[in-house]
Coordinates of C-alpha atoms and ligand atoms in Angstrom, one line a residue:
X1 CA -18.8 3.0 -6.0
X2 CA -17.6 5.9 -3.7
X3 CA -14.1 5.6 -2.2
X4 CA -12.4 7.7 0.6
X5 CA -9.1 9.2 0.9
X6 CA -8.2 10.6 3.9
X7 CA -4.9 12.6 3.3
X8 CA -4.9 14.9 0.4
X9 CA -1.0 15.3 0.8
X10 CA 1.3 13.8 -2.0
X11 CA 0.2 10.1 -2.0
X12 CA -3.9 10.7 -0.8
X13 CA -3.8 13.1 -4.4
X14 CA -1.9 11.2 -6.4
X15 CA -3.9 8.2 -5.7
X16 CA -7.3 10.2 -6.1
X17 CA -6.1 11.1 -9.6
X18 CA -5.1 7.8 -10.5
X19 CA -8.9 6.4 -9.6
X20 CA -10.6 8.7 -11.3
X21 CA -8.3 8.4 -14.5
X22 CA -9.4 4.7 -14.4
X23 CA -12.8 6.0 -14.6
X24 CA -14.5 2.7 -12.2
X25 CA -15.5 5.2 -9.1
X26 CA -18.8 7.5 -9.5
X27 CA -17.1 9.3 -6.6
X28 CA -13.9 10.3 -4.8
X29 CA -14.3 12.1 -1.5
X30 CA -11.2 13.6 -0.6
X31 CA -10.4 14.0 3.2
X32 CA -7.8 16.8 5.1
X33 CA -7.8 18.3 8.6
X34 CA -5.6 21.1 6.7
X35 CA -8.3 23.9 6.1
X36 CA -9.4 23.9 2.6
X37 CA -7.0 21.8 1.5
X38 CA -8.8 18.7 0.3
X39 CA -11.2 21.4 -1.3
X40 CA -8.8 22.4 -3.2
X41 CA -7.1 19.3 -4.3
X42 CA -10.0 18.2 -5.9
X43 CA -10.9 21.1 -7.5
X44 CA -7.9 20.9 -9.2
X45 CA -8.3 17.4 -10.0
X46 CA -11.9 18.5 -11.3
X47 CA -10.6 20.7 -13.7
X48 CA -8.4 17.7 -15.7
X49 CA -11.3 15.8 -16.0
X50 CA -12.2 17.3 -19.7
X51 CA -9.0 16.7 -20.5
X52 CA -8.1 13.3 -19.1
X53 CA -11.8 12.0 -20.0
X54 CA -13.1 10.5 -17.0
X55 CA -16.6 11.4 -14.9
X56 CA -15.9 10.7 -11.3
X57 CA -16.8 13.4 -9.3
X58 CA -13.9 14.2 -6.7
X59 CA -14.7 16.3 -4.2
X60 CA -13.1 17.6 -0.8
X61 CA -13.9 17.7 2.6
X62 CA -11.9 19.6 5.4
X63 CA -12.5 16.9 8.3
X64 CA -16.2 16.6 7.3
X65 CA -16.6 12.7 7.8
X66 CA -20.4 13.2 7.2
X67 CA -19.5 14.0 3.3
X68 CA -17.7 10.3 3.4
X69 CA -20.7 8.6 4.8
X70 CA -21.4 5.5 3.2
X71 CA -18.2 4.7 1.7
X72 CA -17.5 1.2 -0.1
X73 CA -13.9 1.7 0.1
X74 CA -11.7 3.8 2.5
X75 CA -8.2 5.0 2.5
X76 CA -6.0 6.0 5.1
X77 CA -2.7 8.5 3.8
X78 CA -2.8 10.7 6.5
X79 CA 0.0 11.5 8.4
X80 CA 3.9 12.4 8.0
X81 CA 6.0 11.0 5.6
X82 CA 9.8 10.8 6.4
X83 CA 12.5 12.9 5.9
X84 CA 15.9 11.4 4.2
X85 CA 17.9 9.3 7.0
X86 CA 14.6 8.2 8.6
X87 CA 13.1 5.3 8.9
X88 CA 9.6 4.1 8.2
X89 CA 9.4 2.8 12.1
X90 CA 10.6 6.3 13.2
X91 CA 6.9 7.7 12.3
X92 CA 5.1 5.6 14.8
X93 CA 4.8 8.6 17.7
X94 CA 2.6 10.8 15.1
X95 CA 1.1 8.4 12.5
X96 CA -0.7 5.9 15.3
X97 CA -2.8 8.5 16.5
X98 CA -3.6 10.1 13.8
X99 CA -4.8 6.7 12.2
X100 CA -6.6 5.6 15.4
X101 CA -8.4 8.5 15.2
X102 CA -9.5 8.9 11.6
X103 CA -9.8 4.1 11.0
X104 CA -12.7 5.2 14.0
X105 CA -14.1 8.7 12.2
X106 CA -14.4 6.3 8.9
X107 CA -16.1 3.5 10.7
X108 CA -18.6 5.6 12.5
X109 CA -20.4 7.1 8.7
X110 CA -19.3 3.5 7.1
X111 CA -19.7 0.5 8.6
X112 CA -18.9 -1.7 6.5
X113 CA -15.9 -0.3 4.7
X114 CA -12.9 -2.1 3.1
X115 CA -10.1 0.1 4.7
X116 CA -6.7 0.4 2.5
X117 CA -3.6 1.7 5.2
X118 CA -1.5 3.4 3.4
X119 CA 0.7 5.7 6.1
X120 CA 3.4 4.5 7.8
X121 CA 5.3 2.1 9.4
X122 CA 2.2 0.6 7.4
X123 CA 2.3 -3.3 8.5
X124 CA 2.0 -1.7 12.5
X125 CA -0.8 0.7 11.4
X126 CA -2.6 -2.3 9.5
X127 CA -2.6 -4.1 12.9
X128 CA -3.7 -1.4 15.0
X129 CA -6.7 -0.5 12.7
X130 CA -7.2 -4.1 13.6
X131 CA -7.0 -4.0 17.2
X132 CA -9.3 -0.7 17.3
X133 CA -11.6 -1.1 14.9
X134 CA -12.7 -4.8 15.4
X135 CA -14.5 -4.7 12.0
X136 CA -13.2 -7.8 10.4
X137 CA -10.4 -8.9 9.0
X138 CA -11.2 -9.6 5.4
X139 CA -12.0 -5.7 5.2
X140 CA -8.4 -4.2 6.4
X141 CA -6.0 -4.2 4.0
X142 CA -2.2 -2.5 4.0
X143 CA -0.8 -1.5 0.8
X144 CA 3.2 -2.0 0.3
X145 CA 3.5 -5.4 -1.1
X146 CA 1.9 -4.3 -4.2
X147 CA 4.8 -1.1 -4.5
X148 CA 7.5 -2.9 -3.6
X149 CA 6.4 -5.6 -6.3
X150 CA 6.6 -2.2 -9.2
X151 CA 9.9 -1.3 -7.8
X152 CA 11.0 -5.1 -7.7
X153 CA 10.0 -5.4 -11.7
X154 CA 11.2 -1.9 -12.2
X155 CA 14.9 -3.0 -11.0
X156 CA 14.8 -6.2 -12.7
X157 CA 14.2 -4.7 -16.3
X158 CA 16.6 -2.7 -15.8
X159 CA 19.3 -5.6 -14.9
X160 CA 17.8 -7.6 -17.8
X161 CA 17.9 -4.6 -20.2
X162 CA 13.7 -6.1 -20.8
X163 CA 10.5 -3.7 -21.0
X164 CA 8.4 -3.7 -17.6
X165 CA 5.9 -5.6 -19.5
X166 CA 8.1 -8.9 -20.0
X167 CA 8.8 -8.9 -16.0
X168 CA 7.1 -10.6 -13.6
X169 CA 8.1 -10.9 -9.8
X170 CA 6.7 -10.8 -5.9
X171 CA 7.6 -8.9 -2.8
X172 CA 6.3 -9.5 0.4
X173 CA 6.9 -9.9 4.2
X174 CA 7.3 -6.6 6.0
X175 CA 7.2 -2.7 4.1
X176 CA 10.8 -1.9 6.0
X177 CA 13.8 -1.1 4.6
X178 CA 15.2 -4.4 6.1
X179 CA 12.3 -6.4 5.9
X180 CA 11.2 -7.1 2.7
X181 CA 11.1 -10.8 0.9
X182 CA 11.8 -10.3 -3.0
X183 CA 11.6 -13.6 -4.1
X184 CA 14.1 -13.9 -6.8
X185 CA 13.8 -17.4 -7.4
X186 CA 10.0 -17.0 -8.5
X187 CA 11.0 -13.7 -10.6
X188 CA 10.3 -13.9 -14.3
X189 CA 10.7 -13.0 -18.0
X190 CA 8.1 -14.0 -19.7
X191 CA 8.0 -17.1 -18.0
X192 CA 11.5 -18.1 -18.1
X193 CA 13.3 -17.5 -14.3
X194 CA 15.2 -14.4 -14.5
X195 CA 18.3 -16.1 -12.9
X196 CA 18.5 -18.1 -16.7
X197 CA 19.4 -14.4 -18.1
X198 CA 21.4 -12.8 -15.3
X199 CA 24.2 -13.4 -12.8
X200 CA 23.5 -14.2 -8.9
X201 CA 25.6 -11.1 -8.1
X202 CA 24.0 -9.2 -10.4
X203 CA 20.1 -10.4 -9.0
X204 CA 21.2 -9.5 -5.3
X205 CA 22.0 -6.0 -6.6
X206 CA 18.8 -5.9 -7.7
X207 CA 17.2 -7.6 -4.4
X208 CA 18.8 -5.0 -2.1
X209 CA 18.0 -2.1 -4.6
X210 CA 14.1 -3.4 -4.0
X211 CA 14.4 -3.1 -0.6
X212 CA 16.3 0.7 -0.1
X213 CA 13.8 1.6 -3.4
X214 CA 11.5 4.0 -0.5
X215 CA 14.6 5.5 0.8
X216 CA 16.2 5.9 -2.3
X217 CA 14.0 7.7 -3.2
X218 CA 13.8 10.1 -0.2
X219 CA 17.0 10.8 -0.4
X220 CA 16.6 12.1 -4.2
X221 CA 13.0 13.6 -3.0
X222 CA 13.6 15.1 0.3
X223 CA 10.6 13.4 1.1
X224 CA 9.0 9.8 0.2
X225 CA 7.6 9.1 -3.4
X226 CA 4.0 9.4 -4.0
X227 CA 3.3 8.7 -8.3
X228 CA 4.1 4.7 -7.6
X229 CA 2.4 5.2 -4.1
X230 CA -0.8 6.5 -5.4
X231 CA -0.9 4.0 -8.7
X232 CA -0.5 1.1 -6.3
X233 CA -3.1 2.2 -3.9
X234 CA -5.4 2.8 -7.1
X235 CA -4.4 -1.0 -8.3
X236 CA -6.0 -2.0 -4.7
X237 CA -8.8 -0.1 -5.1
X238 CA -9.5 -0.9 -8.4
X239 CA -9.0 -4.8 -8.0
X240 CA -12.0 -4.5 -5.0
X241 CA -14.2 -1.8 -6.6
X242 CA -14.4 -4.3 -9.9
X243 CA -14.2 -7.8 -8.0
X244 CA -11.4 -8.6 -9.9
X245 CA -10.1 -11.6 -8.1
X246 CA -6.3 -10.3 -8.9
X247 CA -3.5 -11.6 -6.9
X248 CA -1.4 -8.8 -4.7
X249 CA 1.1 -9.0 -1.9
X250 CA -0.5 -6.6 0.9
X251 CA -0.2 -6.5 4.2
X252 CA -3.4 -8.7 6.9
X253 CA -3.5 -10.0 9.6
X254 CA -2.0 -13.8 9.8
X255 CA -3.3 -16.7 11.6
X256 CA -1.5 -19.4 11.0
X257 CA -0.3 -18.8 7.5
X258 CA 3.6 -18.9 6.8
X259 CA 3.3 -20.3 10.3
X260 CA 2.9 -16.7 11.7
X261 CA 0.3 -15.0 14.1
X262 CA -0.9 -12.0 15.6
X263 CA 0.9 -9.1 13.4
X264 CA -0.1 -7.9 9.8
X265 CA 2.6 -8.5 7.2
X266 CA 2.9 -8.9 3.4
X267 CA 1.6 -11.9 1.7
X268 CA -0.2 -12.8 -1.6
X269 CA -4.0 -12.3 -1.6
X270 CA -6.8 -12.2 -3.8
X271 CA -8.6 -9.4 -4.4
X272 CA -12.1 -9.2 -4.8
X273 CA -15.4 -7.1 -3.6
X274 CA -15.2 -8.6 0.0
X275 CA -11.5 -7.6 0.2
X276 CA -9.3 -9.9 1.2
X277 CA -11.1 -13.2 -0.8
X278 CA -8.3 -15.2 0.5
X279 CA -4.6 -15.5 1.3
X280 CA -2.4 -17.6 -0.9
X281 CA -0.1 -19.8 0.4
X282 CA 2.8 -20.0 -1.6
X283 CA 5.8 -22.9 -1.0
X284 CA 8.5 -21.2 0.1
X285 CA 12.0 -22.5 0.3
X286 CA 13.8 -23.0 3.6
X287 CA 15.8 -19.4 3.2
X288 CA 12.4 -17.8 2.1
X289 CA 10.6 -19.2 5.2
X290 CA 13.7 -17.9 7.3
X291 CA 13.8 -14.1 5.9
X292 CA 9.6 -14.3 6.7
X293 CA 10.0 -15.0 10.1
X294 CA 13.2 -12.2 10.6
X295 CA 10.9 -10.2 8.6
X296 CA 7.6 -10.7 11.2
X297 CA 10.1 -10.1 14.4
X298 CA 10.8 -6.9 12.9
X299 CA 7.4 -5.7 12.6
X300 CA 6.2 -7.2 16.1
X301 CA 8.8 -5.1 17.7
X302 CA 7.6 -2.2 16.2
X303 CA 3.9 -3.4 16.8
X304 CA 5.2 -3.8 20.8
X305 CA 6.0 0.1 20.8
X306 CA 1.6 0.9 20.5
X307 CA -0.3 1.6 23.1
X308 CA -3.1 -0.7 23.0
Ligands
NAI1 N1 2.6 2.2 2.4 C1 3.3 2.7 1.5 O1 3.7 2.1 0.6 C2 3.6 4.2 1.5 C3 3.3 5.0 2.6 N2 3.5 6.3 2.6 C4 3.1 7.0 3.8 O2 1.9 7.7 3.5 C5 1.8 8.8 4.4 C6 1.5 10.1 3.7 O3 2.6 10.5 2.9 P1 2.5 11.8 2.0 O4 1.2 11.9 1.3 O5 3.7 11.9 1.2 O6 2.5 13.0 3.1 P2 1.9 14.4 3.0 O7 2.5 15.2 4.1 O8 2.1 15.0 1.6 O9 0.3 14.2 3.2 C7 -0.2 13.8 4.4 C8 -1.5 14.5 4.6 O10 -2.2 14.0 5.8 C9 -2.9 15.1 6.4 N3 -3.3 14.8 7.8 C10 -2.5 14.8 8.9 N4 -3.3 14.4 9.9 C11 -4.5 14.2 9.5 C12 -5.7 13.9 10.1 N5 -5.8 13.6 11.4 N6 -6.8 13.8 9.4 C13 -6.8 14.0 8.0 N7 -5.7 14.4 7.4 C14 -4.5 14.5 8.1 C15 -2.0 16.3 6.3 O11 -2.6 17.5 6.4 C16 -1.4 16.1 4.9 O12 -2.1 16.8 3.9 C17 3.1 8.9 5.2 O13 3.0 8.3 6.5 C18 4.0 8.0 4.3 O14 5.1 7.5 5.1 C19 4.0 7.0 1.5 C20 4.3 6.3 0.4 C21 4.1 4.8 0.3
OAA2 O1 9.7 5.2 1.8 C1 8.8 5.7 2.5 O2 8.9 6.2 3.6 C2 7.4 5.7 1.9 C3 7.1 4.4 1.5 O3 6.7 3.6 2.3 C4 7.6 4.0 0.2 O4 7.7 4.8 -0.8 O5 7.8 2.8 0.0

């Protein structure tokens, strides 16, 4: 199994080391247009490998696409991150080009690549790989769904004073500050809804927490996160590379389901070795359905802004 990661910034590392600490990959090829930078990075990453106990071989490549050739699964972190204040959307002018280019570099040395899109506004960078690439759609995959879900537990253990481990909830619909969908009412512990345990004032706190948790964090960073990033990206990859037929939220393209078309947004999938095995439709209630559809205008007016 050989993955790509394009961007050996903050999340393209982070997620590199959490794939090889897994120890499914026989190889990580790490990708930067920053001279030796990638090289670097994985060298680095190398030299934990005694001491974290794994055998991928990681290795870096400054904008060598030949050294990705033949990739099973590729990643796409390259690009800016923002800067407190910012929005995800606000990265469009810089990130579209630089993913048009490097979704077409990837496909050139392997055709028949799952693509993760990682950079940002992700559900908009999701669709264009789709609209440029052509490969199809089962293979293009956005990862934010699966993050926001980690922050979405990580808030609601905190409000129910439980361990991570007892929690269980979803996230989907767009990766925006004002468009996510936490669904609440599905949110668990230990199978019992978390609404049996904890106020409704209390469980919005948490549901608006979720959705600021990127810019939270940038504000406390100076730039986004990348540990939670990177592990979610790694769950992705991990869930394909090992056909494990897991259930995520992630961002593809929609044709019909949640009554929705022509734009990527979050929804439950399963995960398997052709990618997207298939999308779950879940029964959502009638304020769920409504916060989807404000969700999907939001990222088809960002979608609008590409030049196709
Ligand atoms: N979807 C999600 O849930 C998340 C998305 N992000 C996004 O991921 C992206 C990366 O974030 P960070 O790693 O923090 O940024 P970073 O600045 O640390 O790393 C980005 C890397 O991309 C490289 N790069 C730029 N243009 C390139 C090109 N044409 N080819 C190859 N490499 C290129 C840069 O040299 C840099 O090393 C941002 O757009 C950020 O908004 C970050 C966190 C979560
Ligand atoms: O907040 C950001 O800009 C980066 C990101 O998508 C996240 O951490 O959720």
């Amino acid at each position: 199994m050989k993955v790509t990661v394009v961007g050996a910034g903050a999340v393209g590392a982070s997620c590199a080391e959490y794939i090889a600490i897994k120890d499914f990959a026989s190889e990580v090829v790490l990708l930067d247009i920053k001279e030796g930078y990638a090289e670097g990075k994985a060298m680095d990453l190398m030299q934990t490998a005694s001491l974290n106990g794994f055998d991928t071989k990681i290795t870096g490549s400054t904008n060598d696409y030949a050294k990705t050739a033949n990739s099973n699964i590729c990643v796409i972190t390259s690009g800016i991150p923002r800067k407190p204040g910012m929005t995800r959307e606000e990265l469009i002018g810089i990130n579209a080009g630089i993913v048009k280019t490097v979704s077409s570099n990837l496909i050139k040395h392997s055709p028949d690549t799952i693509i993760i899109v990682v950079s940002n506004p992700m559900d908009t960078m999701t669709y264009l790989v789709h609209k440029t690439t052509g490969i199809p759609k089962n293979r293009i995959i956005g990862m934010g769904g699966a993050l926001d879900s980690a922050r979405f537990k990580y808030r609601l253990a905190e409000a129910l004073g439980a361990p991570i481990s007892d929690v269980d909830g979803m996230v989907i619909g767009g990766h925006s500050d004002t468009g996510m969908v936490p669904l609440t009412r599905l949110a668990t512990r230990n199978s019992v809804p978390v609404s049996e345990f904890i106020s409704k004032e209390r469980l919005e706190q948490v549901l608006q927490e979720t959705k600021v948790g990127g810019a939270t964090l940038t504000g406390l960073l100076g730039t986004s996160a990348w540990y939670a990033p990177g592990a979610a990206v790694s769950a992705l990859v991990q869930a394909i590379a090992c056909d494990q037929k897991k259930i995520f939220p992630c961002s593809v393209l929609v044709e019909g389901e949640y009554g929705l078309n022509d734009l990527c947004i979050g929804a439950p999938v399963v995960l398997g070795k052709n990618g997207v095995e298939s999308i779950v439709e879940i029964n959502l209630s009638a304020d769920e359905k409504a916060q989807m559809v404000a969700s999907a205008k939001g990222v088809s007016a960002t979608n609008a802004l590409l030049e196709l």
